[in-house]
Short mmCIF file of C-alpha atoms and ligand atoms in Angstrom, two decimals:
data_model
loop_
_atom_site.label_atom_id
_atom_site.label_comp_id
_atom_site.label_asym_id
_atom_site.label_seq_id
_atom_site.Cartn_x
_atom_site.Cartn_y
_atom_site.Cartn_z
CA UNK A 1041 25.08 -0.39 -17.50
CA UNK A 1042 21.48 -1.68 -16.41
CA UNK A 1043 21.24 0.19 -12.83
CA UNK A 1044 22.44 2.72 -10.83
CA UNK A 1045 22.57 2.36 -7.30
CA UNK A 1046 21.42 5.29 -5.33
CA UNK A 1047 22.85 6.87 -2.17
CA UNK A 1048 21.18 8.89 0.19
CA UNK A 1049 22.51 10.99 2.76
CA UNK A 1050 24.71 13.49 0.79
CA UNK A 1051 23.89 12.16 -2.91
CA UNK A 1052 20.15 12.72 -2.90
CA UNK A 1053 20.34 15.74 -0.38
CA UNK A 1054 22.59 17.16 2.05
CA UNK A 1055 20.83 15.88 4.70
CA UNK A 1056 23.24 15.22 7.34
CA UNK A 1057 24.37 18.93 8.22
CA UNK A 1058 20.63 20.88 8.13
CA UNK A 1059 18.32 17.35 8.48
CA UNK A 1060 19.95 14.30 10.70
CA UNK A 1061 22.63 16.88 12.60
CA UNK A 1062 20.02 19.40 13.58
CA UNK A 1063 17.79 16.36 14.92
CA UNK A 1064 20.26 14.71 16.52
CA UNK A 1065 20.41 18.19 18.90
CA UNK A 1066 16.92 18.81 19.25
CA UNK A 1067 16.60 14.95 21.01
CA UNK A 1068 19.72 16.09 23.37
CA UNK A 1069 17.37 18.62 23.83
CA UNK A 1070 14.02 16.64 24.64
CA UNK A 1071 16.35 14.78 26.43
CA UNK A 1072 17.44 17.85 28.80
CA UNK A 1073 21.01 16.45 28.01
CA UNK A 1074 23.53 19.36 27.68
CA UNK A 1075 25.10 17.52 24.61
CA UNK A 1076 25.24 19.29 21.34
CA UNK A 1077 26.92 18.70 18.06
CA UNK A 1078 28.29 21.42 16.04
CA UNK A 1079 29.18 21.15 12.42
CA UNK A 1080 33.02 20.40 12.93
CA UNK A 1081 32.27 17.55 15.76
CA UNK A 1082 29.75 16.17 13.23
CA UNK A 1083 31.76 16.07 10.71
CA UNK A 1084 34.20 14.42 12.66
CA UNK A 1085 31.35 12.10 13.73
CA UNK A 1086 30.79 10.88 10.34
CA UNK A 1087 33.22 8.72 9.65
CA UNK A 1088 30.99 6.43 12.24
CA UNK A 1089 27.79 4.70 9.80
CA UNK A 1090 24.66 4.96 11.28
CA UNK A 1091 22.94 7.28 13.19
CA UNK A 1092 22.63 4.92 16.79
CA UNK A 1093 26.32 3.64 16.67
CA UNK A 1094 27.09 7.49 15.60
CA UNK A 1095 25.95 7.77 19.23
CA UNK A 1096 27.38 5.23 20.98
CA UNK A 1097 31.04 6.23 20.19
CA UNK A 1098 29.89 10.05 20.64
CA UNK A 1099 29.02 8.86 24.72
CA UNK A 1100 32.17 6.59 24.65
CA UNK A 1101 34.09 9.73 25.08
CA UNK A 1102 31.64 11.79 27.51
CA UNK A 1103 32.52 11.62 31.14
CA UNK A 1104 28.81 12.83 31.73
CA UNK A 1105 27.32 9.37 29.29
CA UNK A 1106 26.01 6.39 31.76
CA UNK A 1107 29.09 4.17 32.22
CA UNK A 1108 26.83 0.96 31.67
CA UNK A 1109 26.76 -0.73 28.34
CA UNK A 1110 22.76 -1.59 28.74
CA UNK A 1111 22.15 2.12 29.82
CA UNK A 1112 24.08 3.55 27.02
CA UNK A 1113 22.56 1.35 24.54
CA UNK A 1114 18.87 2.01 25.95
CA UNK A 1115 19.52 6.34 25.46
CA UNK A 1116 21.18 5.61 21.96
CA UNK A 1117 18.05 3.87 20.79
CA UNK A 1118 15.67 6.75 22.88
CA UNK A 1119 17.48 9.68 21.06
CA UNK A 1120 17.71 7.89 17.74
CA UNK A 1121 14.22 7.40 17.82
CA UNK A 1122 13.44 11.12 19.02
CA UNK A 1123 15.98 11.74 15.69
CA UNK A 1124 14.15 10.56 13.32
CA UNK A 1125 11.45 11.84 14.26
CA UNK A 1126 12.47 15.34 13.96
CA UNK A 1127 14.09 14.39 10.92
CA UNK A 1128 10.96 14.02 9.50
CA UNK A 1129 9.52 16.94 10.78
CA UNK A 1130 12.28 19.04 9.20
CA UNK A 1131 12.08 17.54 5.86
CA UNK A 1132 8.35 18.14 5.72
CA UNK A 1133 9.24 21.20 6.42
CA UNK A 1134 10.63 22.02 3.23
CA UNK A 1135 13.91 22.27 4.44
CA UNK A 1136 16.03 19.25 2.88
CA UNK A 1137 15.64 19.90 -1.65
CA UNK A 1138 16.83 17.18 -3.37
CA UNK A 1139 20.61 18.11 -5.02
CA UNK A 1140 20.57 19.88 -8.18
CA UNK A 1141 20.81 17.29 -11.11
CA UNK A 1142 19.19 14.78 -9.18
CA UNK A 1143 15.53 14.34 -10.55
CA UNK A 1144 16.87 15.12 -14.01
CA UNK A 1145 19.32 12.01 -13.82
CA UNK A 1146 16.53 9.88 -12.05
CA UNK A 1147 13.99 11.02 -15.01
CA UNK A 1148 16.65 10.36 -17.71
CA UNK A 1149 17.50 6.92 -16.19
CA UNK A 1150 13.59 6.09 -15.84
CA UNK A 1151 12.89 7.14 -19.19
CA UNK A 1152 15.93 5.10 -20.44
CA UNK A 1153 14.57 2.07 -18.70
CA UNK A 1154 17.53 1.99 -16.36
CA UNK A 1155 16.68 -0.09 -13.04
CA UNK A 1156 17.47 2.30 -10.32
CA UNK A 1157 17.85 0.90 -6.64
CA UNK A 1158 18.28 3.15 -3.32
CA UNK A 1159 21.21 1.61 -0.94
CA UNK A 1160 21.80 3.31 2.33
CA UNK A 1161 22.63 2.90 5.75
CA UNK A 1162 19.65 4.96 6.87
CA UNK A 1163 17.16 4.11 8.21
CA UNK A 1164 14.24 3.22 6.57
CA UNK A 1165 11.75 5.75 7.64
CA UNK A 1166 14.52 8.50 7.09
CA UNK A 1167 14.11 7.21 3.31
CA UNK A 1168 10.52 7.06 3.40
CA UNK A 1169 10.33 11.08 5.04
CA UNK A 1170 12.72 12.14 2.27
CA UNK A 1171 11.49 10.27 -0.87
CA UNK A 1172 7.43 10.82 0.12
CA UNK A 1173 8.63 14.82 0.28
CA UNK A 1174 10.20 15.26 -3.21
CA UNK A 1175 8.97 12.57 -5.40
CA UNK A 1176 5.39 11.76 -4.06
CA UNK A 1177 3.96 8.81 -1.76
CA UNK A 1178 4.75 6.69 -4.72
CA UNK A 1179 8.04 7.01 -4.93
CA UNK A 1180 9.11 3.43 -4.20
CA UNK A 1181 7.24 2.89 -7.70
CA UNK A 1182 10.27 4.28 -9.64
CA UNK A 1183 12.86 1.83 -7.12
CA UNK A 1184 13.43 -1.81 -8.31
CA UNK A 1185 15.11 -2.24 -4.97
CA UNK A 1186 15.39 -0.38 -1.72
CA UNK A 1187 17.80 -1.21 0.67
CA UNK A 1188 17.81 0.54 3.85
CA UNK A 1189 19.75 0.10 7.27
CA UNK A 1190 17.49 -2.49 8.59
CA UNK A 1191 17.45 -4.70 5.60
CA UNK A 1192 21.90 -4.60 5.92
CA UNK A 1193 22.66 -4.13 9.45
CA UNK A 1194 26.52 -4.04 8.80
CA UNK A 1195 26.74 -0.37 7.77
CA UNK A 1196 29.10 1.34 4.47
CA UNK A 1197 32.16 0.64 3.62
CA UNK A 1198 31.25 -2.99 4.19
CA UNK A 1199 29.74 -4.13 0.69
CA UNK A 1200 26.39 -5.74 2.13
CA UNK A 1201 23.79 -2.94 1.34
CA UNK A 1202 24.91 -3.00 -2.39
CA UNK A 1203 25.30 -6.65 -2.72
CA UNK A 1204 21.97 -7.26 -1.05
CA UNK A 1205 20.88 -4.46 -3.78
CA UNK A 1206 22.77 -6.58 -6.84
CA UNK A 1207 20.72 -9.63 -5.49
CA UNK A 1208 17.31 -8.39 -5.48
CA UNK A 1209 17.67 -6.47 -9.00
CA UNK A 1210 19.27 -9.84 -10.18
CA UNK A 1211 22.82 -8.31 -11.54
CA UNK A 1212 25.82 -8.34 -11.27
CA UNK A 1213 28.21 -6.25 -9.97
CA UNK A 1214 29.61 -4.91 -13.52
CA UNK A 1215 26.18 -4.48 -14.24
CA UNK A 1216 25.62 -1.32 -11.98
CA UNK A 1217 26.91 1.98 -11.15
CA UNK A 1218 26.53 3.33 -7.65
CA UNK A 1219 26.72 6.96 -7.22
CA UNK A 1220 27.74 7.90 -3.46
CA UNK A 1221 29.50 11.20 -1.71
CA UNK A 1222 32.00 9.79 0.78
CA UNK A 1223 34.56 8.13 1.37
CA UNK A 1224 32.57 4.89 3.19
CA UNK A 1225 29.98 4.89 0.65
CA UNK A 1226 32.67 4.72 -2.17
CA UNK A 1227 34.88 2.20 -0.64
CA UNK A 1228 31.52 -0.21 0.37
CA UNK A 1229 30.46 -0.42 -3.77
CA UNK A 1230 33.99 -0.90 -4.64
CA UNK A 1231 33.80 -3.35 -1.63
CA UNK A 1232 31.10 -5.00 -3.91
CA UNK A 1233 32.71 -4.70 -7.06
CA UNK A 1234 30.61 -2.10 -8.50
CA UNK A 1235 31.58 1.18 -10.28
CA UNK A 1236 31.28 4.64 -8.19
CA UNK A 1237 30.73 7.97 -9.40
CA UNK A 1238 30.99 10.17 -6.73
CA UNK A 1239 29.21 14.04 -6.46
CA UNK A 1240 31.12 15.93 -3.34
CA UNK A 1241 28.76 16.75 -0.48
CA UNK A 1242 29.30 19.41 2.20
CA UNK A 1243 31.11 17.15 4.89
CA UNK A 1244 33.38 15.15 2.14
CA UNK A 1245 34.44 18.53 0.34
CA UNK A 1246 38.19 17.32 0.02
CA UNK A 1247 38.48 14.14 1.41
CA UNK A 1248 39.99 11.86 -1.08
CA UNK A 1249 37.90 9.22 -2.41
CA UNK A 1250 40.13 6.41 -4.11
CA UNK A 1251 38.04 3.97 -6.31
CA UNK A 1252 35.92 6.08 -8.24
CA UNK A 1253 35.50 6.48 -11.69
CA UNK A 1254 35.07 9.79 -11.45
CA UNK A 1255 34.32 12.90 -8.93
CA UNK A 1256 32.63 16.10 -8.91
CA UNK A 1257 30.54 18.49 -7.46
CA UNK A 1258 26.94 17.61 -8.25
CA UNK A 1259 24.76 16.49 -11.63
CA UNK A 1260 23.74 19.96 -11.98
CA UNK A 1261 27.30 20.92 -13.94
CA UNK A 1262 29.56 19.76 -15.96
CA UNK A 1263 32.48 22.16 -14.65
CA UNK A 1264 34.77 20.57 -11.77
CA UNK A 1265 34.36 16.71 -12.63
CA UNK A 1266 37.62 14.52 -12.84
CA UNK A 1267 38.21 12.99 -15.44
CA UNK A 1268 36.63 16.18 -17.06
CA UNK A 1269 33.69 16.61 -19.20
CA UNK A 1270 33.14 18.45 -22.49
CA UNK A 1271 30.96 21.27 -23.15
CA UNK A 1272 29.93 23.79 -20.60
CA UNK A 1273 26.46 23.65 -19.69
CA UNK A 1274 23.51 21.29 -18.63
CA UNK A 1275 24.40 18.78 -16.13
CA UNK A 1276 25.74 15.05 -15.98
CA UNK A 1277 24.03 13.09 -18.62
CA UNK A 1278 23.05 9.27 -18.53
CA UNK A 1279 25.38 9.28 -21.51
CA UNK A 1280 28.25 10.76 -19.36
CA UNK A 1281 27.36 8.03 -16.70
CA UNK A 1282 27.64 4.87 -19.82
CA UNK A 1283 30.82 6.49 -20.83
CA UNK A 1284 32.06 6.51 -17.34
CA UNK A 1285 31.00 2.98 -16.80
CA UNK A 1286 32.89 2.02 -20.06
CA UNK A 1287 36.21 3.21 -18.66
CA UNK A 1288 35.52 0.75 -15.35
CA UNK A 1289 38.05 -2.32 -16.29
C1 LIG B 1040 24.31 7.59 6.09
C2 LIG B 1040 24.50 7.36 7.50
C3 LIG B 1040 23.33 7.47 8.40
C4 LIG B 1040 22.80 8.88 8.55
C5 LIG B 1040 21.74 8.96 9.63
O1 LIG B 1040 25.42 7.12 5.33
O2 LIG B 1040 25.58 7.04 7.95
O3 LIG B 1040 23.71 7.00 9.66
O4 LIG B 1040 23.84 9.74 8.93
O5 LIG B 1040 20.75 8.02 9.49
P1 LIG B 1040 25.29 6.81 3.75
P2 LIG B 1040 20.34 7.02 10.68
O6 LIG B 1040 25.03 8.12 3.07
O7 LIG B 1040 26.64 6.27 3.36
O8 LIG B 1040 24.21 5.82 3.55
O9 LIG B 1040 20.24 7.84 11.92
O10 LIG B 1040 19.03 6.41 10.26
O11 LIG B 1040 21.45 6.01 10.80
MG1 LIG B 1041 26.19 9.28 1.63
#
């Protein structure tokens, strides 16, 4: 195991339900559009990758959305831009922490001299916002690879964001773990031939997510992973991760 491929939205934070689903309201808002998404819609909503198309199907099925392709397509990119925007603004708020376990794992991985690689279908500024907040303006620093929605266009489960991320690391695929928290994000590494590890987020609680090694409920604990893992306290362990990885074939 050289790498580990990190996800973003619900691996590194649970950023969809407080960060990118609040946003998405407050450009409805700006917007003076009535529309707003509450946490079962959005949920719901998630299964679509990517915060414009995310829109696009939304106003598919609104009698009150402009019937025109161009016009839809024009307010999709309008609010998405508003989004992210106030995306920002709430994570420099203070208001999106990093999971629990996270920064230990990343530490433990740098230390290790484990590559480690961000692949998501965000967008890139929503990466930026995020990563700038919790681990300084040099964060990129500690990334051998960041691959963001505008570098693979063809959102999760398709494999392109991790194979583009295999590519410019220089690995392959048995080389790297990815660790994700839904069911797209699990299937698009397995997609790629690369081993998942998967920490539940809020809007994936049960959904089942076939392919991966193994599945829990964050790196802060050791309680609640399948397969399971000895002793009782501290969290998941780059050694937990290698063992994991060894079990892949
Ligand atoms: C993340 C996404 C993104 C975010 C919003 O999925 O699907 O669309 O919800 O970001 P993953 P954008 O965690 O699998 O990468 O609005 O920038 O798309
Ligand atoms: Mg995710």
């Amino acid at each position: 195991m050289r790498a580990l491929l990190w996800d973003v939205d619900g691996t590194l934070a649970e950023t969809e339900r407080d960060g990118h689903r609040v946003a998405f309201n407050e450009a409805f808002a700006a917007l003076g559009l009535p529309w707003r998404w509450d946490e079962a819609h959005y949920g719901e909503l998630l299964r679509v990758a990517g915060g414009r198309e995310r829109l696009l199907h939304d106003m598919a099925g609104r009698a009150d959305a402009p019937p025109e392709r161009e016009r839809r397509e024009a307010l999709a990119a309008e609010l998405h831009a508003i989004k992210n925007r106030r995306y920002a603004a709430i994570v420099a708020e203070g208001r999106i922490p990093l999971r629990d376990g996270v920064p230990a794992l990343m530490a433990e991985a740098r230390a290790a001299g484990i590559a480690q690689a961000i692949v998501t279908t965000t967008s890139r500024a929503n990466v930026e916002a995020l990563l700038a907040e919790h681990l300084g303006a040099r964060w990129a620093e500690d990334f051998a690879a960041c691959v963001c929605a505008e570098d693979a266009p063809v959102k999760k489960p398709a494999p392109d964001a991790h194979r583009l991320a295999l590519q410019r690391l220089g690995l392959a695929p048995p080389a790297a773990l990815a660790l994700e928290d839904s069911p797209a994000g699990v299937a698009a590494a397995r997609a790629a031939g690369v081993a998942v590890v998967a920490t539940r987020s809020a809007f994936f609680a049960n959904d089942p997510l076939p392919g991966a090694l193994a599945v829990g409920p964050g790196l802060h604990m050791r309680q609640g992973w399948a397969p399971a893992l000895d002793g009782a306290t501290g969290g998941v362990t780059l050694a937990d991760l290698r063992a994991w990885h060894e079990r892949r074939r």
